[in-house]
Amino acid sequence: MLRLKNVTIRNKLILIQVSTAFIGVLICAAFFLNNEINIFKDSEVRTKKSIAEIVGDNLIAPILFNDQDAATKILSKFKNNPAILNVLVIDKNGKTFAGYSKIGEEKFSFPKEEGPVKSKFLDSEFIVNYPFFLQKELVGTLWIHAEFADMNSIIYHNLKDTLIVIVISLLAVIIISIFLQRLISNRLLSLVTKTKTVSETGNYSIRVSAAGKDEIGRLSEEFNNMLEKIEKSEFDLKKANIDLEKRVQERTADLTKTQESLQLSEKKYREIVERVGDVVYSSDYKGYFTYFNPIVEKLTGFSGNELIGKHFSVIIDPEWKDRVAKFYQEQFDNRISESTFSFPILTKSGEKKWVEQIVTQQKEGDRITGHNAVVRDITEKKKIEDELKKSNERFLTIFNSNAIGMVLINLETNKYQYANEIFLTTFGYTKEEVIGKTSTELNIIEPESYQKVITLFKQQGFVKDFEAVVRKKNGEVFWSISSLQTIKINGEVFFLSSFYDITERKKNEGKLKEYQYFFNNSHDFITISNKQNYNEIVNPNFLKVLGYSEKELLENKLTDFIHPDDVNFTLKEIEKLKKGVDTTSFINRYRKKDDTYIWLEWNSTYDAVTGRMYGAARDITERKKSEDKFRGILESAPDAIIIVNTEGKIQLVNSQTEKLFGYKRDEILGKEVELLIPARFKQVHPGHRKSFYADPKVRPMGLGLNLFGQHKDGKEIPVEISLSPIETAEGLLVSAAIRDITEKKKVDEALRNSELFLNSIVENIPNMLFVKDAKDLKFVRFNKAGEELLGYSKAELIGKNDYDFFPKNEADFFTSKDKKVLESKQFLQIEEETIHTKYKGERILETKKIPILDSKGKPLYLLGISNDITDLKKILAALDNKTKELERSNKELEQFAYVASHDLQEPLRTISNYVDLLEEDYSETKNEIIKQYFTFITSASSRMQILIKDLLDFSRVGKNPVFVSVDCNKILKEVIAELESSIKESKAKITFSVLPVVTGIEIELKRVFQNLISNALKFRRKDVVPEIEITSVETESEYVFSIKDNGIGIEEKSKSKLFVIFQRLHPAEEYPGTGIGLATAKKIVDLHKGKIWIESKVNEGSVFYFTIPKENLK
Amino acid sequence: MLPKIFFLNLMFILAGFGPFVQSEAQEYDLKAAYIFNITKFIYWDSTIPGNEFIIGVIDPSPIYEPLEKIAKTKTVMDKKIIIKQFTKLEEIDNCTILFIPKNTSFSLKEIVDKAKSKKILTISEHEGYGKKGSAINFVTIEEKLKFEVNTKTLESIGLKASAQFLKLAVIIE
């Protein structure tokens, strides 16, 4: 170390510089190398990271779609990058999805974090990872394990370069430092030499030659600067001395000038003083005037000359003299140099004026030499002040006597200065409690409200009608309307705050709101109208329902909206109100905007003072409709309907009531219902009424009560009454339906009579008559004949059936027939049925059974009418026997007639033959008598012959009945041919139509034609050519033949005898005949089951008809 | 005692069949997940109206439940996923994706035509449906679930799929 001390600065410097340079270069080289390696590593890591990013993004789809093949394929591309040793793909669940390892590389187990692998001397391997996302969702992570390839060669190259740099730089440092050390030491030496010279000579103008801007250069420069400053300050000092002298001279000149101008200004001042509006005066120290300006005359009436030399007190108002003197004495004693004082003076004319005097003491040293004063006329001001004072006093009076609580508050401190009585009583404080406190301290007003007030005040300079809740001393709160304003009292400015209790008003406002709500939301109509009948206020619902705008409704007279028919009485109702009726209720119709009308029920009141009408109405259109409907129903009801209230007063009647009782509606409404009741019931009826109301129940009509009403004319009316209670808003009402049963009674009577009538028929009819119930065939009715026949009484029979009385077989029979009738609903005739009676044994009945149906055709009853034909049967049986007997005897008779006539022919023929012989023998005789006898005998025998023949024919009819087809045309022609001679003789005209072929006995039918035609020829009228017409008509079942002539005809009465055997209607002399012909014809027609009859008129002709049935026995 | 060979066989069977024989439920869990993943690789028209991304399933399919499960937690384009079960072709109008089950009762052509007209992405799961016009068709290749993409259909409904996605798909042109 010592050795080093002795080394020259020059060499020291060189050594320092060389070693420093070496170390510097070495550090630099190391730093650069390290830097190089770091940059290399960073870039490697970044490269791998970006490879990871690219590959990772490509792996998103394979992972999401689980395509390991695709992933592996992508990873296989790493083989082109030998630095990459291992790659691993992990899905979001941490599971290995795919991997890659460089060939020959061991399987690598990846740590959990990325970074260098710390296994070798240098960090030659590292790991990066890249988590890849799809739409912010982790899909997987790619891990890459790689090595820093080529790092060793980089290090080697860097070391080599560093060595070369060190050698070169050291050489350079040695050369430069040798040169530089000389530069420094030379200049230092020169600086030291110069410093010494300056300090010795005191010559500050010496300068160091300053070269270069290094420290030595700067040191030289500073040295020079220092010298320069010293030199300059010496010069400045000299200059300042010269200036000072010059300024003293100037100041002296100025002073002279000022004095001159001062004199000038005094002169001016005096002029000003003499011309100002105020009195200016001077006085000596005792107060005697020494000077006045001319204004004094104006103020006092005295001239300046009059006053000069007088004491100032002469013009002062005597009352004030002492006070003024005292004031100024004080001023004087206390040496107060300036004072102002106001006092009244008396002018020359004795007028009192107020002045304000400003006095300035003139002093010489401490001694007062006199006074200067300015006096101003303040009379006007004083007056104003007085006024102000008075007004302030008045204010205070008001303030204290006001009904409104008021306080005066100090502007700055916000403290209460005054509070009036009302405030104190309202808030419950004493004066002492509030004065000096603020609102906030007293907690009179809520802080928010207070803030609001303050804000408002700041905005507009006052606060008016501020509503707030304020608090009393006892904590009670109330609504107050407050104001805050500034007020000047006695020249002092305060806040005036007032409080007015509006709790009541608030309450009323609330009520008003309720009213308003009610008004706006009421479903009723509310209007207020004026004297002129204009609506002034209407509620919304009124507008809504009517459909008008408010304007329309208010600008037209209210009568314009009322139905024309209702206007008059509406106005009458309004008049009533105006005349002093409290309220009126009425109903009218209002027209809506759409020109329809609604019914309104009004309740109105009237305010006589304002002339306003207050109306509330309700839409009762629906009610009206239903009322009308109800009224319609009521009116159309067939019964008289009366509605009565609990007092028995009639509330409502319909027109039927008017009709029934003969009263007009107005006559009975509101009257007691007993009006309509006959006098004999009037006493008891109210009792009935009350008991009904006590237990109101519907009482139907037709309970068989014998009730009567009374007509207006006093006539009693039989009635039926139904009662039903009606619960209504007005209480219980009773509706009575009253039916006039006069007619009904008559009808009942008639019905009863007709029933009686029918009953007597039923009862007295000889046939048994019974009625059975269709349901169970039990007897419901039995007549007397029935009782007699069956031997059972009605009482026994009714309600029983056949099985209760008759043997089963009979009952079965009856019942089966009954059922048949009821089922078929048809009448049934039972010709015969046997029945066992109680006393008469078995009887035979002929019964008719008739179903009795109801209006719908359903069987209700079975009516039976039975005829006891037991006796008839017996008679008929007897008759039958008789007939048979008769038939037999007839047959025998016929047989006898036949046999007789047959047997009679023989002797007759013999007689006839012998008579002929006799006649021949006596043909010459002239004996007329004999001849006559012969004639008689011959004619008698021939008649006899004819008679017998006819008789034989008659009796032969039906003897040998052979029915064949018979052509009537043929037999008619044969008949005409046989009768030809008589036809010719009589010149008869015979016409005929085509006749049918019938079934019958030919010969017999021919005989019928023969008999009838010959009959027609025989009974002709004399002188009339006989005309005979034969026709036939075919009917459904038979042929009707007719033989019409124009002969003599026959009397009606004789017709019955016509077809009787041996009956002759005419003497044989006129019309010969046996009286058998028509009987024979009849017998033949009978045989053919036909009929024969005649229609005839005397002297006009006859028509014989006979019929032959189509279907005939063969 | 059961012979050892039995266990060996059993193990063999279990080992052999396990990975390949997936249960139907697993299959559809996977398909549902794939459908959700597919939505991420389709460049959707950002102007799809409404706040709902509707995936329709025409005819009943076991995919409905796994889709519902996904819909509860996931979104597509920040839209809520709504799974709708359709039984009529007219109902599919508003969906964005329509899943066509194997056993659909509708003719594929009708569905595809209707879907094309409504710009609906059809996803089917039937061999050959890709060729027949279904935009995406799940197929099983070497026992792995893959999908066919009919690029024409995709183009006709105006959608583009990411290249990454298409790389994994069997492309049908």
PDB file of N, CA, C and O in Angstrom, chain A residues 323-348:
ATOM      1  N   ARG A 323     -78.584  69.159  27.868  1.00  0.00           N
ATOM      2  CA  ARG A 323     -78.083  67.888  27.327  1.00  0.00           C
ATOM      3  C   ARG A 323     -76.923  68.106  26.374  1.00  0.00           C
ATOM      4  O   ARG A 323     -75.919  67.418  26.421  1.00  0.00           O
ATOM      5  N   VAL A 324     -77.105  69.146  25.495  1.00  0.00           N
ATOM      6  CA  VAL A 324     -76.058  69.409  24.507  1.00  0.00           C
ATOM      7  C   VAL A 324     -74.800  69.867  25.218  1.00  0.00           C
ATOM      8  O   VAL A 324     -73.707  69.392  24.916  1.00  0.00           O
ATOM      9  N   ALA A 325     -75.004  70.787  26.164  1.00  0.00           N
ATOM     10  CA  ALA A 325     -73.842  71.304  26.888  1.00  0.00           C
ATOM     11  C   ALA A 325     -73.095  70.165  27.582  1.00  0.00           C
ATOM     12  O   ALA A 325     -71.876  70.083  27.513  1.00  0.00           O
ATOM     13  N   LYS A 326     -73.880  69.309  28.180  1.00  0.00           N
ATOM     14  CA  LYS A 326     -73.283  68.188  28.898  1.00  0.00           C
ATOM     15  C   LYS A 326     -72.478  67.303  27.945  1.00  0.00           C
ATOM     16  O   LYS A 326     -71.340  66.916  28.220  1.00  0.00           O
ATOM     17  N   PHE A 327     -73.073  67.034  26.745  1.00  0.00           N
ATOM     18  CA  PHE A 327     -72.416  66.174  25.758  1.00  0.00           C
ATOM     19  C   PHE A 327     -71.081  66.745  25.367  1.00  0.00           C
ATOM     20  O   PHE A 327     -70.049  66.080  25.400  1.00  0.00           O
ATOM     21  N   TYR A 328     -71.116  68.063  25.028  1.00  0.00           N
ATOM     22  CA  TYR A 328     -69.874  68.643  24.526  1.00  0.00           C
ATOM     23  C   TYR A 328     -68.853  68.835  25.629  1.00  0.00           C
ATOM     24  O   TYR A 328     -67.662  68.780  25.391  1.00  0.00           O
ATOM     25  N   GLN A 329     -69.337  69.048  26.854  1.00  0.00           N
ATOM     26  CA  GLN A 329     -68.398  69.129  27.970  1.00  0.00           C
ATOM     27  C   GLN A 329     -67.617  67.825  28.059  1.00  0.00           C
ATOM     28  O   GLN A 329     -66.405  67.815  28.191  1.00  0.00           O
ATOM     29  N   GLU A 330     -68.353  66.752  27.939  1.00  0.00           N
ATOM     30  CA  GLU A 330     -67.713  65.427  27.988  1.00  0.00           C
ATOM     31  C   GLU A 330     -66.680  65.277  26.890  1.00  0.00           C
ATOM     32  O   GLU A 330     -65.577  64.796  27.122  1.00  0.00           O
ATOM     33  N   GLN A 331     -67.113  65.712  25.671  1.00  0.00           N
ATOM     34  CA  GLN A 331     -66.206  65.593  24.542  1.00  0.00           C
ATOM     35  C   GLN A 331     -64.933  66.387  24.840  1.00  0.00           C
ATOM     36  O   GLN A 331     -63.829  65.925  24.614  1.00  0.00           O
ATOM     37  N   PHE A 332     -65.177  67.568  25.336  1.00  0.00           N
ATOM     38  CA  PHE A 332     -64.073  68.476  25.626  1.00  0.00           C
ATOM     39  C   PHE A 332     -63.141  67.893  26.687  1.00  0.00           C
ATOM     40  O   PHE A 332     -61.938  67.834  26.506  1.00  0.00           O
ATOM     41  N   ASP A 333     -63.755  67.400  27.753  1.00  0.00           N
ATOM     42  CA  ASP A 333     -62.959  66.848  28.841  1.00  0.00           C
ATOM     43  C   ASP A 333     -62.150  65.651  28.384  1.00  0.00           C
ATOM     44  O   ASP A 333     -61.016  65.464  28.791  1.00  0.00           O
ATOM     45  N   ASN A 334     -62.786  64.881  27.574  1.00  0.00           N
ATOM     46  CA  ASN A 334     -62.118  63.638  27.176  1.00  0.00           C
ATOM     47  C   ASN A 334     -61.259  63.814  25.940  1.00  0.00           C
ATOM     48  O   ASN A 334     -60.720  62.848  25.418  1.00  0.00           O
ATOM     49  N   ARG A 335     -61.198  65.018  25.498  1.00  0.00           N
ATOM     50  CA  ARG A 335     -60.359  65.313  24.315  1.00  0.00           C
ATOM     51  C   ARG A 335     -60.747  64.437  23.137  1.00  0.00           C
ATOM     52  O   ARG A 335     -59.910  63.882  22.441  1.00  0.00           O
ATOM     53  N   ILE A 336     -62.039  64.213  22.973  1.00  0.00           N
ATOM     54  CA  ILE A 336     -62.458  63.402  21.823  1.00  0.00           C
ATOM     55  C   ILE A 336     -62.476  64.315  20.619  1.00  0.00           C
ATOM     56  O   ILE A 336     -63.198  65.314  20.589  1.00  0.00           O
ATOM     57  N   SER A 337     -61.604  64.018  19.654  1.00  0.00           N
ATOM     58  CA  SER A 337     -61.320  65.001  18.626  1.00  0.00           C
ATOM     59  C   SER A 337     -62.508  65.188  17.676  1.00  0.00           C
ATOM     60  O   SER A 337     -62.689  66.261  17.133  1.00  0.00           O
ATOM     61  N   GLU A 338     -63.320  64.137  17.494  1.00  0.00           N
ATOM     62  CA  GLU A 338     -64.442  64.323  16.575  1.00  0.00           C
ATOM     63  C   GLU A 338     -65.685  63.687  17.159  1.00  0.00           C
ATOM     64  O   GLU A 338     -65.623  62.595  17.724  1.00  0.00           O
ATOM     65  N   SER A 339     -66.824  64.403  17.053  1.00  0.00           N
ATOM     66  CA  SER A 339     -68.053  63.831  17.600  1.00  0.00           C
ATOM     67  C   SER A 339     -69.238  64.240  16.753  1.00  0.00           C
ATOM     68  O   SER A 339     -69.194  65.271  16.068  1.00  0.00           O
ATOM     69  N   THR A 340     -70.219  63.423  16.820  1.00  0.00           N
ATOM     70  CA  THR A 340     -71.451  63.739  16.086  1.00  0.00           C
ATOM     71  C   THR A 340     -72.563  63.715  17.114  1.00  0.00           C
ATOM     72  O   THR A 340     -72.646  62.800  17.946  1.00  0.00           O
ATOM     73  N   PHE A 341     -73.423  64.705  17.022  1.00  0.00           N
ATOM     74  CA  PHE A 341     -74.517  64.775  17.971  1.00  0.00           C
ATOM     75  C   PHE A 341     -75.691  65.469  17.308  1.00  0.00           C
ATOM     76  O   PHE A 341     -75.508  66.407  16.535  1.00  0.00           O
ATOM     77  N   SER A 342     -76.899  64.957  17.586  1.00  0.00           N
ATOM     78  CA  SER A 342     -78.099  65.563  16.990  1.00  0.00           C
ATOM     79  C   SER A 342     -78.913  66.203  18.089  1.00  0.00           C
ATOM     80  O   SER A 342     -79.064  65.607  19.165  1.00  0.00           O
ATOM     81  N   PHE A 343     -79.453  67.360  17.743  1.00  0.00           N
ATOM     82  CA  PHE A 343     -80.286  68.055  18.730  1.00  0.00           C
ATOM     83  C   PHE A 343     -81.120  69.094  17.997  1.00  0.00           C
ATOM     84  O   PHE A 343     -80.816  69.467  16.855  1.00  0.00           O
ATOM     85  N   PRO A 344     -82.185  69.578  18.622  1.00  0.00           N
ATOM     86  CA  PRO A 344     -83.005  70.578  17.963  1.00  0.00           C
ATOM     87  C   PRO A 344     -82.492  71.999  18.261  1.00  0.00           C
ATOM     88  O   PRO A 344     -81.960  72.251  19.334  1.00  0.00           O
ATOM     89  N   ILE A 345     -82.685  72.862  17.272  1.00  0.00           N
ATOM     90  CA  ILE A 345     -82.354  74.278  17.479  1.00  0.00           C
ATOM     91  C   ILE A 345     -83.609  75.088  17.273  1.00  0.00           C
ATOM     92  O   ILE A 345     -84.592  74.557  16.737  1.00  0.00           O
ATOM     93  N   LEU A 346     -83.534  76.332  17.698  1.00  0.00           N
ATOM     94  CA  LEU A 346     -84.653  77.238  17.415  1.00  0.00           C
ATOM     95  C   LEU A 346     -84.150  78.278  16.444  1.00  0.00           C
ATOM     96  O   LEU A 346     -83.085  78.879  16.651  1.00  0.00           O
ATOM     97  N   THR A 347     -84.886  78.496  15.372  1.00  0.00           N
ATOM     98  CA  THR A 347     -84.467  79.459  14.373  1.00  0.00           C
ATOM     99  C   THR A 347     -84.866  80.848  14.856  1.00  0.00           C
ATOM    100  O   THR A 347     -85.546  81.000  15.876  1.00  0.00           O
ATOM    101  N   LYS A 348     -84.488  81.779  14.019  1.00  0.00           N
ATOM    102  CA  LYS A 348     -84.790  83.169  14.339  1.00  0.00           C
ATOM    103  C   LYS A 348     -86.283  83.363  14.472  1.00  0.00           C
ATOM    104  O   LYS A 348     -86.786  84.067  15.320  1.00  0.00           O
TER     105      LYS A 348
END
